[in-house]
Amino acid sequence: MRIDGSNLNARMYLLAFALLAGVIMGLAEWGVLARPVLLSFLIGMATVKVVILVTYIEVLGVAYVSRRRGWRVPLKLAERVACYASPGLLLAAVLILKLRMLWRGGWLPLPRWLLDQPGTDLLIVVVPLAVSVLGFEILVWLGARQVRYANA
């Protein structure tokens, strides 16, 4: 990975994966869960925004921790590393879709009383999201460690 120059390619890479996650979530809400088209579209667009927001929060964290540790990972390089780790967040869309399909179809091997609880739908979203954010974090920190002493 080049450490100098423009971050345009990294940003386009992030945008492509964010849009892919949004399309997956939007189509899943519409086609699988039978939500209205407008609501499905809004959920898809919200997914795109969340992926981009989480990535840039991670950029700030990488730049801050790198500065505290004496690594040479400025904000521009941290942005590039985090953008290229964005496929780690795509896993969330796929896992959430699969779990929600299994839950709606009654295929999850959980007791019926647990599936009927009001917070179960939220739990089906939060657990895969946490797992994929952890995977994203690992990818980002592996990348940051690889370029920690890089020179332009």
Short mmCIF file of N, CA and C in Angstrom, two decimals, residues 1-151:
data_model
loop_
_atom_site.label_atom_id
_atom_site.label_comp_id
_atom_site.label_asym_id
_atom_site.label_seq_id
_atom_site.Cartn_x
_atom_site.Cartn_y
_atom_site.Cartn_z
N MET A 1 0.85 -1.18 0.00
CA MET A 1 0.00 0.00 0.00
C MET A 1 0.90 1.23 0.00
N ARG A 2 0.58 2.15 -0.88
CA ARG A 2 1.32 3.41 -0.89
C ARG A 2 0.90 4.24 0.31
N ILE A 3 1.84 4.93 0.89
CA ILE A 3 1.49 5.75 2.05
C ILE A 3 1.51 7.24 1.74
N ASP A 4 1.78 7.58 0.49
CA ASP A 4 1.71 8.97 0.09
C ASP A 4 0.66 9.10 -1.02
N GLY A 5 0.38 10.30 -1.42
CA GLY A 5 -0.59 10.50 -2.49
C GLY A 5 -2.01 10.64 -1.97
N SER A 6 -2.94 10.50 -2.90
CA SER A 6 -4.35 10.73 -2.60
C SER A 6 -5.01 9.50 -1.96
N ASN A 7 -6.01 9.76 -1.17
CA ASN A 7 -6.80 8.69 -0.56
C ASN A 7 -8.07 8.38 -1.36
N LEU A 8 -8.15 8.90 -2.57
CA LEU A 8 -9.36 8.73 -3.36
C LEU A 8 -9.68 7.26 -3.62
N ASN A 9 -8.69 6.46 -3.95
CA ASN A 9 -8.94 5.03 -4.20
C ASN A 9 -9.45 4.33 -2.95
N ALA A 10 -8.88 4.65 -1.81
CA ALA A 10 -9.33 4.04 -0.55
C ALA A 10 -10.76 4.46 -0.24
N ARG A 11 -11.08 5.72 -0.48
CA ARG A 11 -12.45 6.19 -0.22
C ARG A 11 -13.46 5.54 -1.16
N MET A 12 -13.07 5.34 -2.41
CA MET A 12 -13.96 4.65 -3.36
C MET A 12 -14.15 3.19 -2.95
N TYR A 13 -13.11 2.56 -2.45
CA TYR A 13 -13.19 1.19 -1.95
C TYR A 13 -14.18 1.12 -0.78
N LEU A 14 -14.06 2.06 0.14
CA LEU A 14 -15.00 2.13 1.27
C LEU A 14 -16.42 2.35 0.79
N LEU A 15 -16.60 3.27 -0.14
CA LEU A 15 -17.93 3.56 -0.65
C LEU A 15 -18.55 2.34 -1.34
N ALA A 16 -17.74 1.61 -2.09
CA ALA A 16 -18.25 0.41 -2.77
C ALA A 16 -18.74 -0.62 -1.76
N PHE A 17 -17.98 -0.87 -0.71
CA PHE A 17 -18.40 -1.86 0.27
C PHE A 17 -19.55 -1.35 1.13
N ALA A 18 -19.60 -0.05 1.40
CA ALA A 18 -20.73 0.50 2.15
C ALA A 18 -22.02 0.39 1.34
N LEU A 19 -21.93 0.70 0.04
CA LEU A 19 -23.11 0.56 -0.82
C LEU A 19 -23.55 -0.89 -0.94
N LEU A 20 -22.59 -1.80 -1.02
CA LEU A 20 -22.93 -3.22 -1.09
C LEU A 20 -23.66 -3.67 0.18
N ALA A 21 -23.18 -3.24 1.34
CA ALA A 21 -23.85 -3.57 2.60
C ALA A 21 -25.25 -2.96 2.64
N GLY A 22 -25.40 -1.72 2.15
CA GLY A 22 -26.71 -1.08 2.11
C GLY A 22 -27.68 -1.79 1.19
N VAL A 23 -27.19 -2.21 0.03
CA VAL A 23 -28.05 -2.94 -0.91
C VAL A 23 -28.49 -4.27 -0.31
N ILE A 24 -27.57 -4.97 0.32
CA ILE A 24 -27.92 -6.25 0.95
C ILE A 24 -28.99 -6.05 2.00
N MET A 25 -28.80 -5.05 2.86
CA MET A 25 -29.78 -4.82 3.93
C MET A 25 -31.12 -4.35 3.37
N GLY A 26 -31.09 -3.44 2.39
CA GLY A 26 -32.33 -2.94 1.81
C GLY A 26 -33.11 -4.03 1.10
N LEU A 27 -32.43 -4.83 0.29
CA LEU A 27 -33.12 -5.91 -0.42
C LEU A 27 -33.62 -6.98 0.54
N ALA A 28 -32.87 -7.22 1.59
CA ALA A 28 -33.31 -8.20 2.58
C ALA A 28 -34.57 -7.72 3.30
N GLU A 29 -34.58 -6.46 3.67
CA GLU A 29 -35.76 -5.93 4.36
C GLU A 29 -36.98 -5.98 3.45
N TRP A 30 -36.80 -5.70 2.17
CA TRP A 30 -37.92 -5.67 1.23
C TRP A 30 -38.32 -7.08 0.79
N GLY A 31 -37.34 -7.86 0.34
CA GLY A 31 -37.66 -9.15 -0.24
C GLY A 31 -37.90 -10.26 0.76
N VAL A 32 -37.11 -10.28 1.81
CA VAL A 32 -37.19 -11.39 2.76
C VAL A 32 -38.16 -11.08 3.89
N LEU A 33 -38.06 -9.87 4.44
CA LEU A 33 -38.89 -9.53 5.60
C LEU A 33 -40.17 -8.78 5.23
N ALA A 34 -40.39 -8.56 3.92
CA ALA A 34 -41.63 -7.97 3.40
C ALA A 34 -41.94 -6.60 4.00
N ARG A 35 -40.91 -5.78 4.14
CA ARG A 35 -41.12 -4.41 4.60
C ARG A 35 -41.51 -3.54 3.40
N PRO A 36 -42.14 -2.39 3.65
CA PRO A 36 -42.46 -1.48 2.53
C PRO A 36 -41.18 -1.02 1.82
N VAL A 37 -41.32 -0.69 0.55
CA VAL A 37 -40.16 -0.33 -0.27
C VAL A 37 -39.44 0.88 0.29
N LEU A 38 -40.17 1.91 0.69
CA LEU A 38 -39.53 3.12 1.21
C LEU A 38 -38.76 2.84 2.49
N LEU A 39 -39.35 2.07 3.39
CA LEU A 39 -38.66 1.72 4.63
C LEU A 39 -37.42 0.89 4.34
N SER A 40 -37.51 -0.02 3.40
CA SER A 40 -36.36 -0.85 3.03
C SER A 40 -35.24 0.02 2.46
N PHE A 41 -35.61 0.97 1.62
CA PHE A 41 -34.63 1.89 1.05
C PHE A 41 -33.95 2.71 2.15
N LEU A 42 -34.75 3.21 3.09
CA LEU A 42 -34.19 4.02 4.19
C LEU A 42 -33.26 3.18 5.07
N ILE A 43 -33.61 1.93 5.32
CA ILE A 43 -32.74 1.05 6.10
C ILE A 43 -31.44 0.80 5.35
N GLY A 44 -31.51 0.60 4.05
CA GLY A 44 -30.31 0.42 3.25
C GLY A 44 -29.41 1.65 3.28
N MET A 45 -30.00 2.83 3.14
CA MET A 45 -29.20 4.06 3.18
C MET A 45 -28.63 4.31 4.58
N ALA A 46 -29.39 3.97 5.60
CA ALA A 46 -28.87 4.10 6.96
C ALA A 46 -27.67 3.17 7.17
N THR A 47 -27.74 1.99 6.58
CA THR A 47 -26.62 1.04 6.67
C THR A 47 -25.37 1.62 6.02
N VAL A 48 -25.52 2.26 4.86
CA VAL A 48 -24.39 2.89 4.18
C VAL A 48 -23.76 3.95 5.09
N LYS A 49 -24.59 4.78 5.68
CA LYS A 49 -24.09 5.84 6.54
C LYS A 49 -23.41 5.29 7.79
N VAL A 50 -23.97 4.24 8.36
CA VAL A 50 -23.37 3.65 9.56
C VAL A 50 -22.00 3.05 9.25
N VAL A 51 -21.87 2.37 8.10
CA VAL A 51 -20.57 1.79 7.72
C VAL A 51 -19.53 2.90 7.57
N ILE A 52 -19.89 3.98 6.91
CA ILE A 52 -18.94 5.08 6.72
C ILE A 52 -18.63 5.75 8.06
N LEU A 53 -19.64 5.96 8.89
CA LEU A 53 -19.42 6.58 10.20
C LEU A 53 -18.51 5.74 11.07
N VAL A 54 -18.76 4.45 11.14
CA VAL A 54 -17.92 3.56 11.96
C VAL A 54 -16.49 3.56 11.45
N THR A 55 -16.31 3.60 10.14
CA THR A 55 -14.97 3.62 9.57
C THR A 55 -14.22 4.88 9.98
N TYR A 56 -14.87 6.03 9.92
CA TYR A 56 -14.18 7.27 10.26
C TYR A 56 -13.99 7.46 11.76
N ILE A 57 -14.85 6.87 12.56
CA ILE A 57 -14.58 6.85 14.00
C ILE A 57 -13.32 6.04 14.27
N GLU A 58 -13.19 4.94 13.54
CA GLU A 58 -11.99 4.10 13.68
C GLU A 58 -10.74 4.84 13.20
N VAL A 59 -10.87 5.65 12.17
CA VAL A 59 -9.74 6.45 11.67
C VAL A 59 -9.23 7.36 12.78
N LEU A 60 -10.14 8.03 13.45
CA LEU A 60 -9.73 8.92 14.55
C LEU A 60 -9.06 8.14 15.68
N GLY A 61 -9.60 6.96 15.98
CA GLY A 61 -9.01 6.13 17.04
C GLY A 61 -7.63 5.64 16.68
N VAL A 62 -7.44 5.21 15.44
CA VAL A 62 -6.12 4.73 15.01
C VAL A 62 -5.11 5.86 15.05
N ALA A 63 -5.48 7.03 14.55
CA ALA A 63 -4.55 8.17 14.55
C ALA A 63 -4.18 8.57 15.98
N TYR A 64 -5.17 8.58 16.87
CA TYR A 64 -4.91 8.97 18.25
C TYR A 64 -3.99 7.97 18.96
N VAL A 65 -4.33 6.69 18.89
CA VAL A 65 -3.53 5.67 19.57
C VAL A 65 -2.13 5.59 18.96
N SER A 66 -2.04 5.73 17.65
CA SER A 66 -0.73 5.69 17.00
C SER A 66 0.15 6.84 17.47
N ARG A 67 -0.43 8.01 17.59
CA ARG A 67 0.33 9.17 18.07
C ARG A 67 0.81 8.93 19.51
N ARG A 68 -0.06 8.36 20.33
CA ARG A 68 0.31 8.09 21.74
C ARG A 68 1.41 7.04 21.86
N ARG A 69 1.45 6.09 20.91
CA ARG A 69 2.45 5.02 20.96
C ARG A 69 3.73 5.36 20.23
N GLY A 70 3.75 6.49 19.56
CA GLY A 70 4.94 6.87 18.83
C GLY A 70 5.04 6.26 17.44
N TRP A 71 3.94 5.75 16.93
CA TRP A 71 3.92 5.18 15.59
C TRP A 71 3.75 6.32 14.58
N ARG A 72 4.19 6.10 13.36
CA ARG A 72 4.05 7.09 12.30
C ARG A 72 2.83 6.76 11.45
N VAL A 73 1.66 6.86 12.05
CA VAL A 73 0.41 6.63 11.32
C VAL A 73 -0.44 7.89 11.47
N PRO A 74 -0.18 8.88 10.60
CA PRO A 74 -0.99 10.11 10.67
C PRO A 74 -2.42 9.86 10.21
N LEU A 75 -3.23 10.87 10.31
CA LEU A 75 -4.65 10.75 10.00
C LEU A 75 -4.89 10.26 8.57
N LYS A 76 -4.11 10.75 7.62
CA LYS A 76 -4.30 10.36 6.22
C LYS A 76 -4.00 8.87 6.01
N LEU A 77 -2.96 8.37 6.64
CA LEU A 77 -2.62 6.96 6.52
C LEU A 77 -3.62 6.10 7.30
N ALA A 78 -4.08 6.57 8.45
CA ALA A 78 -5.09 5.85 9.22
C ALA A 78 -6.38 5.73 8.43
N GLU A 79 -6.72 6.78 7.68
CA GLU A 79 -7.91 6.73 6.85
C GLU A 79 -7.77 5.65 5.77
N ARG A 80 -6.61 5.58 5.16
CA ARG A 80 -6.40 4.59 4.12
C ARG A 80 -6.49 3.17 4.68
N VAL A 81 -5.89 2.94 5.83
CA VAL A 81 -5.92 1.60 6.44
C VAL A 81 -7.36 1.21 6.79
N ALA A 82 -8.11 2.12 7.40
CA ALA A 82 -9.48 1.81 7.81
C ALA A 82 -10.40 1.60 6.60
N CYS A 83 -10.21 2.38 5.56
CA CYS A 83 -11.04 2.21 4.35
C CYS A 83 -10.81 0.84 3.72
N TYR A 84 -9.56 0.40 3.69
CA TYR A 84 -9.27 -0.90 3.09
C TYR A 84 -9.70 -2.06 4.00
N ALA A 85 -10.01 -1.80 5.26
CA ALA A 85 -10.50 -2.84 6.16
C ALA A 85 -12.03 -2.91 6.18
N SER A 86 -12.69 -2.05 5.42
CA SER A 86 -14.15 -1.97 5.45
C SER A 86 -14.89 -3.26 5.08
N PRO A 87 -14.32 -4.19 4.30
CA PRO A 87 -15.06 -5.43 4.07
C PRO A 87 -15.37 -6.20 5.35
N GLY A 88 -14.65 -5.92 6.43
CA GLY A 88 -14.95 -6.56 7.70
C GLY A 88 -16.35 -6.20 8.19
N LEU A 89 -16.84 -5.01 7.81
CA LEU A 89 -18.19 -4.59 8.21
C LEU A 89 -19.28 -5.19 7.32
N LEU A 90 -18.91 -5.63 6.14
CA LEU A 90 -19.89 -6.25 5.24
C LEU A 90 -20.42 -7.55 5.84
N LEU A 91 -19.61 -8.19 6.65
CA LEU A 91 -20.03 -9.41 7.32
C LEU A 91 -21.27 -9.19 8.17
N ALA A 92 -21.40 -8.01 8.74
CA ALA A 92 -22.58 -7.71 9.58
C ALA A 92 -23.86 -7.80 8.79
N ALA A 93 -23.88 -7.23 7.60
CA ALA A 93 -25.10 -7.25 6.79
C ALA A 93 -25.50 -8.68 6.45
N VAL A 94 -24.54 -9.51 6.10
CA VAL A 94 -24.83 -10.89 5.74
C VAL A 94 -25.31 -11.68 6.96
N LEU A 95 -24.64 -11.53 8.09
CA LEU A 95 -25.04 -12.26 9.30
C LEU A 95 -26.41 -11.83 9.80
N ILE A 96 -26.66 -10.53 9.79
CA ILE A 96 -27.96 -10.04 10.25
C ILE A 96 -29.07 -10.57 9.35
N LEU A 97 -28.83 -10.53 8.05
CA LEU A 97 -29.82 -11.05 7.11
C LEU A 97 -30.11 -12.52 7.38
N LYS A 98 -29.08 -13.32 7.52
CA LYS A 98 -29.26 -14.76 7.72
C LYS A 98 -29.99 -15.05 9.04
N LEU A 99 -29.58 -14.41 10.12
CA LEU A 99 -30.23 -14.64 11.41
C LEU A 99 -31.69 -14.19 11.40
N ARG A 100 -31.96 -13.07 10.76
CA ARG A 100 -33.35 -12.60 10.71
C ARG A 100 -34.21 -13.54 9.87
N MET A 101 -33.64 -14.08 8.80
CA MET A 101 -34.38 -15.05 7.99
C MET A 101 -34.68 -16.30 8.81
N LEU A 102 -33.68 -16.79 9.54
CA LEU A 102 -33.89 -17.98 10.37
C LEU A 102 -34.89 -17.72 11.47
N TRP A 103 -34.84 -16.52 12.06
CA TRP A 103 -35.76 -16.18 13.14
C TRP A 103 -37.19 -16.09 12.63
N ARG A 104 -37.36 -15.41 11.51
CA ARG A 104 -38.71 -15.26 10.95
C ARG A 104 -39.29 -16.60 10.50
N GLY A 105 -38.43 -17.49 10.02
CA GLY A 105 -38.89 -18.79 9.56
C GLY A 105 -39.03 -19.82 10.68
N GLY A 106 -38.65 -19.46 11.90
CA GLY A 106 -38.75 -20.38 13.01
C GLY A 106 -37.67 -21.45 13.03
N TRP A 107 -36.54 -21.20 12.37
CA TRP A 107 -35.47 -22.19 12.26
C TRP A 107 -34.37 -22.01 13.29
N LEU A 108 -34.41 -20.95 14.09
CA LEU A 108 -33.38 -20.79 15.12
C LEU A 108 -33.61 -21.80 16.24
N PRO A 109 -32.57 -22.51 16.65
CA PRO A 109 -32.74 -23.53 17.70
C PRO A 109 -32.80 -22.90 19.10
N LEU A 110 -33.74 -22.00 19.29
CA LEU A 110 -33.92 -21.35 20.58
C LEU A 110 -35.33 -21.65 21.08
N PRO A 111 -35.54 -21.62 22.39
CA PRO A 111 -36.89 -21.86 22.91
C PRO A 111 -37.88 -20.83 22.38
N ARG A 112 -39.10 -21.25 22.14
CA ARG A 112 -40.12 -20.36 21.59
C ARG A 112 -40.37 -19.15 22.48
N TRP A 113 -40.32 -19.33 23.81
CA TRP A 113 -40.58 -18.21 24.70
C TRP A 113 -39.51 -17.12 24.54
N LEU A 114 -38.28 -17.51 24.20
CA LEU A 114 -37.21 -16.53 24.01
C LEU A 114 -37.42 -15.78 22.69
N LEU A 115 -37.86 -16.49 21.67
CA LEU A 115 -38.07 -15.85 20.38
C LEU A 115 -39.25 -14.88 20.39
N ASP A 116 -40.19 -15.08 21.32
CA ASP A 116 -41.36 -14.22 21.39
C ASP A 116 -41.13 -12.97 22.23
N GLN A 117 -39.98 -12.81 22.82
CA GLN A 117 -39.69 -11.64 23.64
C GLN A 117 -39.52 -10.41 22.75
N PRO A 118 -39.90 -9.21 23.26
CA PRO A 118 -39.85 -8.01 22.42
C PRO A 118 -38.43 -7.62 21.98
N GLY A 119 -37.41 -7.90 22.74
CA GLY A 119 -36.06 -7.48 22.40
C GLY A 119 -35.29 -8.45 21.53
N THR A 120 -35.91 -9.57 21.17
CA THR A 120 -35.19 -10.59 20.40
C THR A 120 -34.79 -10.08 19.02
N ASP A 121 -35.66 -9.30 18.37
CA ASP A 121 -35.33 -8.76 17.06
C ASP A 121 -34.11 -7.84 17.14
N LEU A 122 -34.04 -7.06 18.20
CA LEU A 122 -32.87 -6.19 18.41
C LEU A 122 -31.63 -7.02 18.68
N LEU A 123 -31.76 -8.07 19.44
CA LEU A 123 -30.64 -8.96 19.74
C LEU A 123 -30.10 -9.62 18.48
N ILE A 124 -31.00 -9.96 17.57
CA ILE A 124 -30.61 -10.59 16.30
C ILE A 124 -29.77 -9.62 15.47
N VAL A 125 -29.93 -8.32 15.67
CA VAL A 125 -29.15 -7.32 14.96
C VAL A 125 -27.86 -7.00 15.70
N VAL A 126 -27.92 -6.86 17.02
CA VAL A 126 -26.77 -6.39 17.79
C VAL A 126 -25.64 -7.42 17.86
N VAL A 127 -25.95 -8.68 18.04
CA VAL A 127 -24.90 -9.70 18.18
C VAL A 127 -24.06 -9.83 16.90
N PRO A 128 -24.67 -10.00 15.70
CA PRO A 128 -23.83 -10.06 14.50
C PRO A 128 -23.08 -8.76 14.24
N LEU A 129 -23.70 -7.64 14.58
CA LEU A 129 -23.02 -6.35 14.40
C LEU A 129 -21.78 -6.27 15.28
N ALA A 130 -21.89 -6.72 16.51
CA ALA A 130 -20.73 -6.72 17.41
C ALA A 130 -19.63 -7.64 16.90
N VAL A 131 -20.00 -8.80 16.39
CA VAL A 131 -19.01 -9.74 15.85
C VAL A 131 -18.29 -9.14 14.65
N SER A 132 -19.04 -8.52 13.74
CA SER A 132 -18.38 -7.97 12.56
C SER A 132 -17.57 -6.73 12.87
N VAL A 133 -17.99 -5.92 13.84
CA VAL A 133 -17.17 -4.77 14.24
C VAL A 133 -15.87 -5.25 14.86
N LEU A 134 -15.92 -6.34 15.60
CA LEU A 134 -14.69 -6.90 16.14
C LEU A 134 -13.76 -7.36 15.01
N GLY A 135 -14.32 -8.00 13.99
CA GLY A 135 -13.51 -8.39 12.84
C GLY A 135 -12.92 -7.19 12.12
N PHE A 136 -13.71 -6.13 11.99
CA PHE A 136 -13.23 -4.89 11.38
C PHE A 136 -12.10 -4.28 12.20
N GLU A 137 -12.29 -4.26 13.51
CA GLU A 137 -11.24 -3.73 14.41
C GLU A 137 -9.94 -4.50 14.25
N ILE A 138 -10.04 -5.81 14.17
CA ILE A 138 -8.84 -6.64 14.01
C ILE A 138 -8.14 -6.32 12.71
N LEU A 139 -8.90 -6.20 11.61
CA LEU A 139 -8.31 -5.87 10.32
C LEU A 139 -7.62 -4.50 10.36
N VAL A 140 -8.26 -3.53 10.98
CA VAL A 140 -7.68 -2.19 11.05
C VAL A 140 -6.39 -2.19 11.86
N TRP A 141 -6.40 -2.85 13.01
CA TRP A 141 -5.22 -2.82 13.85
C TRP A 141 -4.08 -3.64 13.27
N LEU A 142 -4.39 -4.71 12.54
CA LEU A 142 -3.34 -5.43 11.83
C LEU A 142 -2.72 -4.54 10.76
N GLY A 143 -3.55 -3.80 10.05
CA GLY A 143 -3.05 -2.87 9.04
C GLY A 143 -2.24 -1.74 9.64
N ALA A 144 -2.72 -1.20 10.75
CA ALA A 144 -1.99 -0.10 11.40
C ALA A 144 -0.63 -0.58 11.92
N ARG A 145 -0.57 -1.79 12.43
CA ARG A 145 0.70 -2.33 12.91
C ARG A 145 1.69 -2.55 11.76
N GLN A 146 1.16 -2.90 10.58
CA GLN A 146 2.03 -3.13 9.43
C GLN A 146 2.67 -1.82 8.93
N VAL A 147 1.96 -0.71 9.06
CA VAL A 147 2.48 0.55 8.53
C VAL A 147 2.95 1.52 9.63
N ARG A 148 3.10 1.02 10.83
CA ARG A 148 3.39 1.90 11.96
C ARG A 148 4.69 2.68 11.85
N TYR A 149 5.67 2.14 11.16
CA TYR A 149 6.94 2.84 11.02
C TYR A 149 7.24 3.17 9.57
N ALA A 150 6.19 3.33 8.77
CA ALA A 150 6.35 3.56 7.34
C ALA A 150 6.90 4.96 7.08
N ASN A 151 7.62 5.09 6.01
CA ASN A 151 8.13 6.38 5.56
C ASN A 151 7.54 6.69 4.20
#
